[in-house]
Short mmCIF file of C-alpha atoms in Angstrom, two decimals:
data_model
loop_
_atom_site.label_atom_id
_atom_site.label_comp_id
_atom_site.label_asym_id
_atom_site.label_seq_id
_atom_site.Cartn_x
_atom_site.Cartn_y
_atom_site.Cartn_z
CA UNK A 1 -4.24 -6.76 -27.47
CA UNK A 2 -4.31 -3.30 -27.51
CA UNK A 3 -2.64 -0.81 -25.00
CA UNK A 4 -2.72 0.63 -21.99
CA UNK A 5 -6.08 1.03 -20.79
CA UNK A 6 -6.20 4.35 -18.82
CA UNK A 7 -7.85 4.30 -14.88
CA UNK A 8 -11.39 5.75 -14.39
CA UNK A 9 -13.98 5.40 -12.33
CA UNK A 10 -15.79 3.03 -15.03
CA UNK A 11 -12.89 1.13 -15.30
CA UNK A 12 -12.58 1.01 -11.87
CA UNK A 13 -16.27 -0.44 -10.87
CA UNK A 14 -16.32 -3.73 -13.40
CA UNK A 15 -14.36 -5.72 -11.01
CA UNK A 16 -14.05 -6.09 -7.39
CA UNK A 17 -10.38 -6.21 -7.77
CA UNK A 18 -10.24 -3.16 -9.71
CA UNK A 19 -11.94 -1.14 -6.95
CA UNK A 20 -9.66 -2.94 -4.35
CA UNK A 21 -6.49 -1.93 -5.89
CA UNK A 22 -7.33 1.29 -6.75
CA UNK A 23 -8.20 2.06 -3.18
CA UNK A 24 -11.99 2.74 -3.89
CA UNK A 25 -11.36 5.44 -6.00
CA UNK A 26 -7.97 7.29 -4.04
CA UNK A 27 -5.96 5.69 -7.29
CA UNK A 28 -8.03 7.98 -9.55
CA UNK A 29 -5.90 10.96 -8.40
CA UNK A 30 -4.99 13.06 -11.07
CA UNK A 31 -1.68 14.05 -9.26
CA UNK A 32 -0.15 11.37 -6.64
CA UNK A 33 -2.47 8.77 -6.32
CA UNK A 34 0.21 6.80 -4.18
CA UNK A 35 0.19 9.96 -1.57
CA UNK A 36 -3.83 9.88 -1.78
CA UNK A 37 -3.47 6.16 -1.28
CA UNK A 38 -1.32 6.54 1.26
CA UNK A 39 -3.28 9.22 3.31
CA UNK A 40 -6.21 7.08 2.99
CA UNK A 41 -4.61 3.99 4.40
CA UNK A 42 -3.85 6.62 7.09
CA UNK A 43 -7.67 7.97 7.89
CA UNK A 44 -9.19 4.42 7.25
CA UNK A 45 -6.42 3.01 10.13
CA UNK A 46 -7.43 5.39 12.70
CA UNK A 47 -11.12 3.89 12.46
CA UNK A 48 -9.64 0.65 11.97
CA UNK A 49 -7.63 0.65 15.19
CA UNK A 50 -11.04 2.06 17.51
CA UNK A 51 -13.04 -0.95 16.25
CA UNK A 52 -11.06 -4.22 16.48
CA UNK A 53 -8.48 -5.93 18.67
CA UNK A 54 -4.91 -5.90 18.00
CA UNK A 55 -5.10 -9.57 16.55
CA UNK A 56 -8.08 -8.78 14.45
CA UNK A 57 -5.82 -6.03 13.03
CA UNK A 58 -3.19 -8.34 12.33
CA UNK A 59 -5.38 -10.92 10.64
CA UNK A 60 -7.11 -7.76 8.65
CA UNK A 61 -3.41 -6.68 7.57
CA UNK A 62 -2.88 -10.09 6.36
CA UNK A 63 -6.09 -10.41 4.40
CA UNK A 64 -5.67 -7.72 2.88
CA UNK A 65 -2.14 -8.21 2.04
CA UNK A 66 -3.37 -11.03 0.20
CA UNK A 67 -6.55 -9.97 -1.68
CA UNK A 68 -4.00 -6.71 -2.95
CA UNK A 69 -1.91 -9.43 -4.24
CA UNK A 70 -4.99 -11.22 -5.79
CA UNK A 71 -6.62 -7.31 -6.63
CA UNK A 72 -3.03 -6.36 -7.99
CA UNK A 73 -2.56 -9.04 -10.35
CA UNK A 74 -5.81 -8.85 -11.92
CA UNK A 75 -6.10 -5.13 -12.53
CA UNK A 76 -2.31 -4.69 -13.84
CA UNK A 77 -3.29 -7.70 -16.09
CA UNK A 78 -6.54 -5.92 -17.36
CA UNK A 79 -4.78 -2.65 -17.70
CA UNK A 80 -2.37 -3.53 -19.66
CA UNK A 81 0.30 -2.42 -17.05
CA UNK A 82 3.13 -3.99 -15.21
CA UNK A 83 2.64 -1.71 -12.03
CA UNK A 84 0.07 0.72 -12.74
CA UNK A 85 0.32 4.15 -10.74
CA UNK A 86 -3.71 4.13 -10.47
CA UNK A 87 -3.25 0.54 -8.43
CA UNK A 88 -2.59 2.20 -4.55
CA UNK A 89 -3.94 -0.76 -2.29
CA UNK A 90 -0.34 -1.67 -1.71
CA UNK A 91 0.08 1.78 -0.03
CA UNK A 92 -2.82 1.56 2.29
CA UNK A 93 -1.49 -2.05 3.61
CA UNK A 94 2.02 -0.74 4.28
CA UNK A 95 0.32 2.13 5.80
CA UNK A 96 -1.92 -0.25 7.73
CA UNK A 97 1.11 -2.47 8.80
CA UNK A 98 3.46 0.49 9.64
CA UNK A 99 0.71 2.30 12.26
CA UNK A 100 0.31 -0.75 13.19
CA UNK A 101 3.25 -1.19 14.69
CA UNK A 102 3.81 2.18 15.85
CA UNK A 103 1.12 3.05 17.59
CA UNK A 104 0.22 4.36 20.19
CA UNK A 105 1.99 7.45 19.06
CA UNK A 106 0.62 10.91 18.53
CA UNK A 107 0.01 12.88 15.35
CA UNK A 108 3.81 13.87 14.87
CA UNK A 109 4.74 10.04 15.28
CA UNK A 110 1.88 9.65 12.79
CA UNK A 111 2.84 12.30 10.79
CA UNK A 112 6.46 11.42 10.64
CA UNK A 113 5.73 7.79 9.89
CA UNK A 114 3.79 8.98 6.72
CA UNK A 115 6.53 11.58 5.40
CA UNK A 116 9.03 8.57 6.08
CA UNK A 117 6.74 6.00 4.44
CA UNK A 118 6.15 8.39 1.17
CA UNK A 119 9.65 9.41 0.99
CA UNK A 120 10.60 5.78 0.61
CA UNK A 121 7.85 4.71 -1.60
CA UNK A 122 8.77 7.48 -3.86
CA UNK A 123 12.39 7.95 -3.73
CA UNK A 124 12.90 4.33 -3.61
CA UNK A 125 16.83 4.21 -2.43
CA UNK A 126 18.56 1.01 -1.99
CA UNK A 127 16.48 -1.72 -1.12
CA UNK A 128 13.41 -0.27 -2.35
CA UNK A 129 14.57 -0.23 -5.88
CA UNK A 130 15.85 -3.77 -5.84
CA UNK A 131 12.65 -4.64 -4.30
CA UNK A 132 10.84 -2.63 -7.11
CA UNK A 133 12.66 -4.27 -9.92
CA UNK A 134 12.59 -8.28 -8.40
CA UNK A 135 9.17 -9.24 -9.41
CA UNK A 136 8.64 -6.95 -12.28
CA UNK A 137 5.85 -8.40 -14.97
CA UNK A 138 2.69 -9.77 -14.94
CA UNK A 139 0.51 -12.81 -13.59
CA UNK A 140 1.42 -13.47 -9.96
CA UNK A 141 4.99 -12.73 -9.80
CA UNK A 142 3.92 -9.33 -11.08
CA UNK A 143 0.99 -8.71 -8.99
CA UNK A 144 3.27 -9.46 -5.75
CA UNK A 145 5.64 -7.13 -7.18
CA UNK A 146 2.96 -4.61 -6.76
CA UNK A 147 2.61 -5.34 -3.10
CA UNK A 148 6.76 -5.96 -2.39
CA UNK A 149 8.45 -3.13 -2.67
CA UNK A 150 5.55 -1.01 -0.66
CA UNK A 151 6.06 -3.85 2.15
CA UNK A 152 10.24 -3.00 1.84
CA UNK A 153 9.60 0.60 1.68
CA UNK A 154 7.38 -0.13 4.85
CA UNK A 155 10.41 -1.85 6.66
CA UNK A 156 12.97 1.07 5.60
CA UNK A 157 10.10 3.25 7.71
CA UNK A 158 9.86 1.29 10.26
CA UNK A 159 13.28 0.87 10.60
CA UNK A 160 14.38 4.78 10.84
CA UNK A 161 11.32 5.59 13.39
CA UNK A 162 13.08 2.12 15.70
CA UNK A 163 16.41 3.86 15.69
CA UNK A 164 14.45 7.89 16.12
CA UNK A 165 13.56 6.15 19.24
CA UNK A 166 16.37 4.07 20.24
CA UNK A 167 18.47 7.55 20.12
#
């Protein structure tokens, strides 16, 4: 086995879990590709939300939670990578669950969950970083690794816009 194998669009487009996890191309990002992701889980909710029900939503946060698990495994794995920055499905399903349950809210609320959401995600205080270290590797431990510590940095967002509004 060789190294790392670096993230392009080739790369990408030999596997259906490739393309998954890196967003359809927003994890090809030169410069942030978990603020592209992130954005994109953004736009692609707003759609989401004026086409289906609110369980349909649910059920399509769940899939999805678990084909990035099963997308997430298999591209770190083929990459060479424990938690590769180019893999950004696990931003669009925390953005997914996090308008979720905020909407309805305006573009400030929307806004605000986002800047919240990244700040989390990037910073990763407290819980994040435990959750960001407790399934570290690879196979499916590692590939819900991916997915955790978006889902935690989800929770720390939702948390601080339930206690914005509570005061």
């Amino acid at each position: 086995m060789s190294g790392p194998i670096r993230p392009t669009a080739a790369f990408m487009w030999r596997h259906p879990a490739h393309a998954l996890a890196m967003g359809f191309g927003s994890g090809l990002s030169p410069k942030a590709p978990g603020t592209v992701g992130s954005l994109w889980g953004w736009a692609s909710w707003l759609v989401i939300q004026e086409f289906f029900s609110r369980p349909v939503q649910a059920a399509w946060i769940g899939l999805a939670l678990l084909l990035g698990w099963w997308a997430s495994t298999v591209t770190a794995r083929n990459m060479r990578v424990s938690d590769p920055g180019a893999i950004v499905w696990d931003e669009i399903v925390a953005m997914w669950l996090i308008l979720f349950l905020v909407m309805p809210t305006g573009w400030v609320g929307q806004l605000a969950a986002f800047a919240l959401f990244r700040f989390f995600d990037a910073a990763k205080p407290g819980p994040v970083a435990w959750a960001d270290q407790a399934f570290k590797g690879f196979g499916w431990r590692g590939g819900w690794g991916i997915m955790w510590d978006d889902l935690v940095a989800a929770f720390c967002t939702l948390l601080v816009i339930a206690l914005w509004r509570w005061f």
